[in-house]
Each structure stands twice: as C-alpha cells, then as structure tokens.
Short mmCIF file of C-alpha atoms in Angstrom, two decimals:
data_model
loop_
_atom_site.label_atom_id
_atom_site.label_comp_id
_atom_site.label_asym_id
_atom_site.label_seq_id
_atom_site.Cartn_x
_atom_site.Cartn_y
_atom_site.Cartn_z
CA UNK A 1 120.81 156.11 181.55
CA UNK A 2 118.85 154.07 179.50
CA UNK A 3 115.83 151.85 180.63
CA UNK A 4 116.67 148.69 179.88
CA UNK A 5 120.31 148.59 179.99
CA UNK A 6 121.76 145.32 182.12
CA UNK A 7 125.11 144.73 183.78
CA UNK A 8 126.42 141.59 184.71
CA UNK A 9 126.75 141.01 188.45
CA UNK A 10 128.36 137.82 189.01
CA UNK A 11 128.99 134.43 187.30
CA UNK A 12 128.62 131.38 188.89
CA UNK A 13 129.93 127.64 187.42
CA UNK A 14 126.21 126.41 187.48
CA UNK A 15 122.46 126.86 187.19
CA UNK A 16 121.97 125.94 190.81
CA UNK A 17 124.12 128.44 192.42
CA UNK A 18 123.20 131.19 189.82
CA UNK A 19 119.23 130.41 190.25
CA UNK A 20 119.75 130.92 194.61
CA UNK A 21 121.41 134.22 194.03
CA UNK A 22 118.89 135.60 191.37
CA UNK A 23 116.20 134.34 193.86
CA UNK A 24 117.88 136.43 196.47
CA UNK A 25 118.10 138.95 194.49
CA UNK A 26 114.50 139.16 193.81
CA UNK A 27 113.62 138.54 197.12
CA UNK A 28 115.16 141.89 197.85
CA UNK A 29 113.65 143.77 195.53
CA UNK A 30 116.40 143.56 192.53
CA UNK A 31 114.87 142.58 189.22
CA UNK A 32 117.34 139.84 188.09
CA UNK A 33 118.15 137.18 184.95
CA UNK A 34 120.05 134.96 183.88
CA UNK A 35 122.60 134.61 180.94
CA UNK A 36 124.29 131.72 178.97
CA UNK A 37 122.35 129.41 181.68
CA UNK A 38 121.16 126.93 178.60
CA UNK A 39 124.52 127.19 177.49
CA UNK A 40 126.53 126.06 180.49
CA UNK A 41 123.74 123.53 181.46
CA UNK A 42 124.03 121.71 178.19
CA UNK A 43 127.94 121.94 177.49
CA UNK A 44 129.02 122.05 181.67
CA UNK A 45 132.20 121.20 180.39
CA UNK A 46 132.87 124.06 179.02
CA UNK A 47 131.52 126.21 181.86
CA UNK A 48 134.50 128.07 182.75
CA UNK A 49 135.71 128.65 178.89
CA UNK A 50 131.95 130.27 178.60
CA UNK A 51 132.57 131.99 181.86
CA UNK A 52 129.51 130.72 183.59
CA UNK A 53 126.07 131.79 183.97
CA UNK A 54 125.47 134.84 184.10
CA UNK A 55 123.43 136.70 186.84
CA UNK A 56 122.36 140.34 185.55
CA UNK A 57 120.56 143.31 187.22
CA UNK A 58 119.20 146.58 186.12
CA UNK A 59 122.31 148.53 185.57
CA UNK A 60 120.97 151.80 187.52
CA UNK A 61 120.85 148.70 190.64
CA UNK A 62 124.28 147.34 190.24
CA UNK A 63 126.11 148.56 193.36
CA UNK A 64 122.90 147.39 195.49
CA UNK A 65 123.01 143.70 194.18
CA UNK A 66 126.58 143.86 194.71
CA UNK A 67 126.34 144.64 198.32
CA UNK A 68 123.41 141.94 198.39
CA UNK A 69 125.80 139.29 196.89
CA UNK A 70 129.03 140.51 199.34
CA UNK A 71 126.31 140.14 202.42
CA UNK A 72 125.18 136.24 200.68
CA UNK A 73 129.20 135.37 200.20
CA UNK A 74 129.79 136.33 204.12
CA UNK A 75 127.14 134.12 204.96
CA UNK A 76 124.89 137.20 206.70
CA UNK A 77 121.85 135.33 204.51
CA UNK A 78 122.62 131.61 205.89
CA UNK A 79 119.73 130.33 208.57
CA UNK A 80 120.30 127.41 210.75
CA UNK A 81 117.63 125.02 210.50
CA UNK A 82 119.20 122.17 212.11
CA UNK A 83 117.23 120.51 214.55
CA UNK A 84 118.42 120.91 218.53
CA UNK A 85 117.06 117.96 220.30
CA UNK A 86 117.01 117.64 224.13
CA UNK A 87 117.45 114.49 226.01
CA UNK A 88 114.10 113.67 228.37
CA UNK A 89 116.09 112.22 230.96
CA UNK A 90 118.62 115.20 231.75
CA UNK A 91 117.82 118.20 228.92
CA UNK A 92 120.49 118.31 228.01
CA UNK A 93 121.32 119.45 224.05
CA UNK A 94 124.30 116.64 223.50
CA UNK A 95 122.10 114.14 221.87
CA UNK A 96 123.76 112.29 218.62
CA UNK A 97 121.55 109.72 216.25
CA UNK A 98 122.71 106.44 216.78
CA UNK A 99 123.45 104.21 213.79
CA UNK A 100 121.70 101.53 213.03
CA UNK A 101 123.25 99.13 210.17
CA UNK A 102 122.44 96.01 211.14
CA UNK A 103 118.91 97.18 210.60
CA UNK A 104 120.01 98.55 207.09
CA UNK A 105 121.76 95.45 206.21
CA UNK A 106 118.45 93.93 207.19
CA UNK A 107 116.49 96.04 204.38
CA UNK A 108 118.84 96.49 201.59
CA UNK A 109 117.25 93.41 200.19
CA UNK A 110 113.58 95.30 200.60
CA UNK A 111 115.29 98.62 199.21
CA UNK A 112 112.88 98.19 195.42
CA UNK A 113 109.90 97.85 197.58
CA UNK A 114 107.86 100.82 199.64
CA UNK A 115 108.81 100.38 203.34
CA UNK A 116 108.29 102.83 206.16
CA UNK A 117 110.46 105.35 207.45
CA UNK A 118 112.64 103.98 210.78
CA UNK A 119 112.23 105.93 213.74
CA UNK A 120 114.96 107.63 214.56
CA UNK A 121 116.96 106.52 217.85
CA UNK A 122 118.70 108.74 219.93
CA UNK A 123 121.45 108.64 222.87
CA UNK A 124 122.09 111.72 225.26
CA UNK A 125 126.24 111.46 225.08
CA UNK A 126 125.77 113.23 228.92
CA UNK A 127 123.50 110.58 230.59
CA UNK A 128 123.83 107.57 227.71
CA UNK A 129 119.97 107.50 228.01
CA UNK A 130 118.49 105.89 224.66
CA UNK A 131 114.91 106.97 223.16
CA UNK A 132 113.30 106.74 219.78
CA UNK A 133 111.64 109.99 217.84
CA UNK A 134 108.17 109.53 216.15
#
C-alpha cells in the first residue's frame, strides 16, 4: 500500500455539493480533496463531459468514506433546524406566518435604501389568535 495513494470517492456536478461532503468527510476523521473543482467551476457547462468534481480520500480509507457518504445520501446526517413556534393563547404548535404584501408593496419603492427588518406576524390556525415576534 503506498502512502499517498488516493481513490476517488464520489463526483458531484458542483463545487457546493462536493465542498459539504469533503467537509463531512473531514469532520469524521477522513482526510479528503478535491479534483477538477477549478475545472468544472470555470467551464460548468461541461461538468458532466469532465465528470464532475472530484471528492478523493486516502485509498487505505475508501470503504469508510463510502459508508460515510451512503449514511449523508440517506439523510442519517440531515438536522432539523426549523423553528417550532407555539401559539400564547392555546400552545398549540399549528402556527403559520402570515403574509404581508400590502406592506411589501408599500416598500418596494424603499427596497435601494437600509430599512429595518418587519416583525414577523403570526396566526395559531387552531385558535386564529394573531401576535407579532420580536
């Protein structure tokens, strides 16, 4: 085996997708890089001709970033940071954003200049009550 032989783990059509599973990669412990990345990010149009970037490993790790990368397509790596808002009326967790374009009509005519962020109103679909975050 030699040293500093690399095999080619996957291939992905861009940068961004190759980058996240070279960072997870890492994160775990893997050694990783990237091949033809310069390449495909400067002639995307030819990305699949190319065959992608190229995400490599140590070839003595290849079968463990391939189980890595089976466990990241499955989705066994995905988080769900998605806020769950209750309603202060009821608690209850069926709470939508409501839309507001009358007040974005109202400052697409501001939109060049530095305004500050709306707060956000809410409505409980349970008990219709209404209430504004920040």
């Amino acid at each position: 085996m030699e040293n500093g032989s690399w095999t080619v783990v996957a291939a992905y059509p861009d940068i961004i997708q190759a980058s996240i599973a070279k960072g997870l990669l890492e994160s775990e412990g893997i050694p990783a890089k990237l091949g033809d990345e310069h390449l495909v990010t400067n002639a995307w149009y030819m990305s699949i001709g190319l065959g992608g970037v190229k995400l490599m490993s140590p070839t003595h790790q290849t079968q463990k970033a391939y189980e890595i990368l089976k466990k990241m397509d499955q989705g066994l790596y995905q988080t769900d940071h998605l806020p769950s808002y209750r309603c202060p009326k009821c608690q209850s967790t069926d709470v939508v954003e409501r839309k507001r374009w009358l007040t974005l009509l109202w400052l697409l005519p501001l939109m060049g200049y530095p305004f500050k962020e709306l707060p956000k109103k809410m409505v409980c679909n349970n008990c219709k009550n209404n209430w504004s975050l920040f």
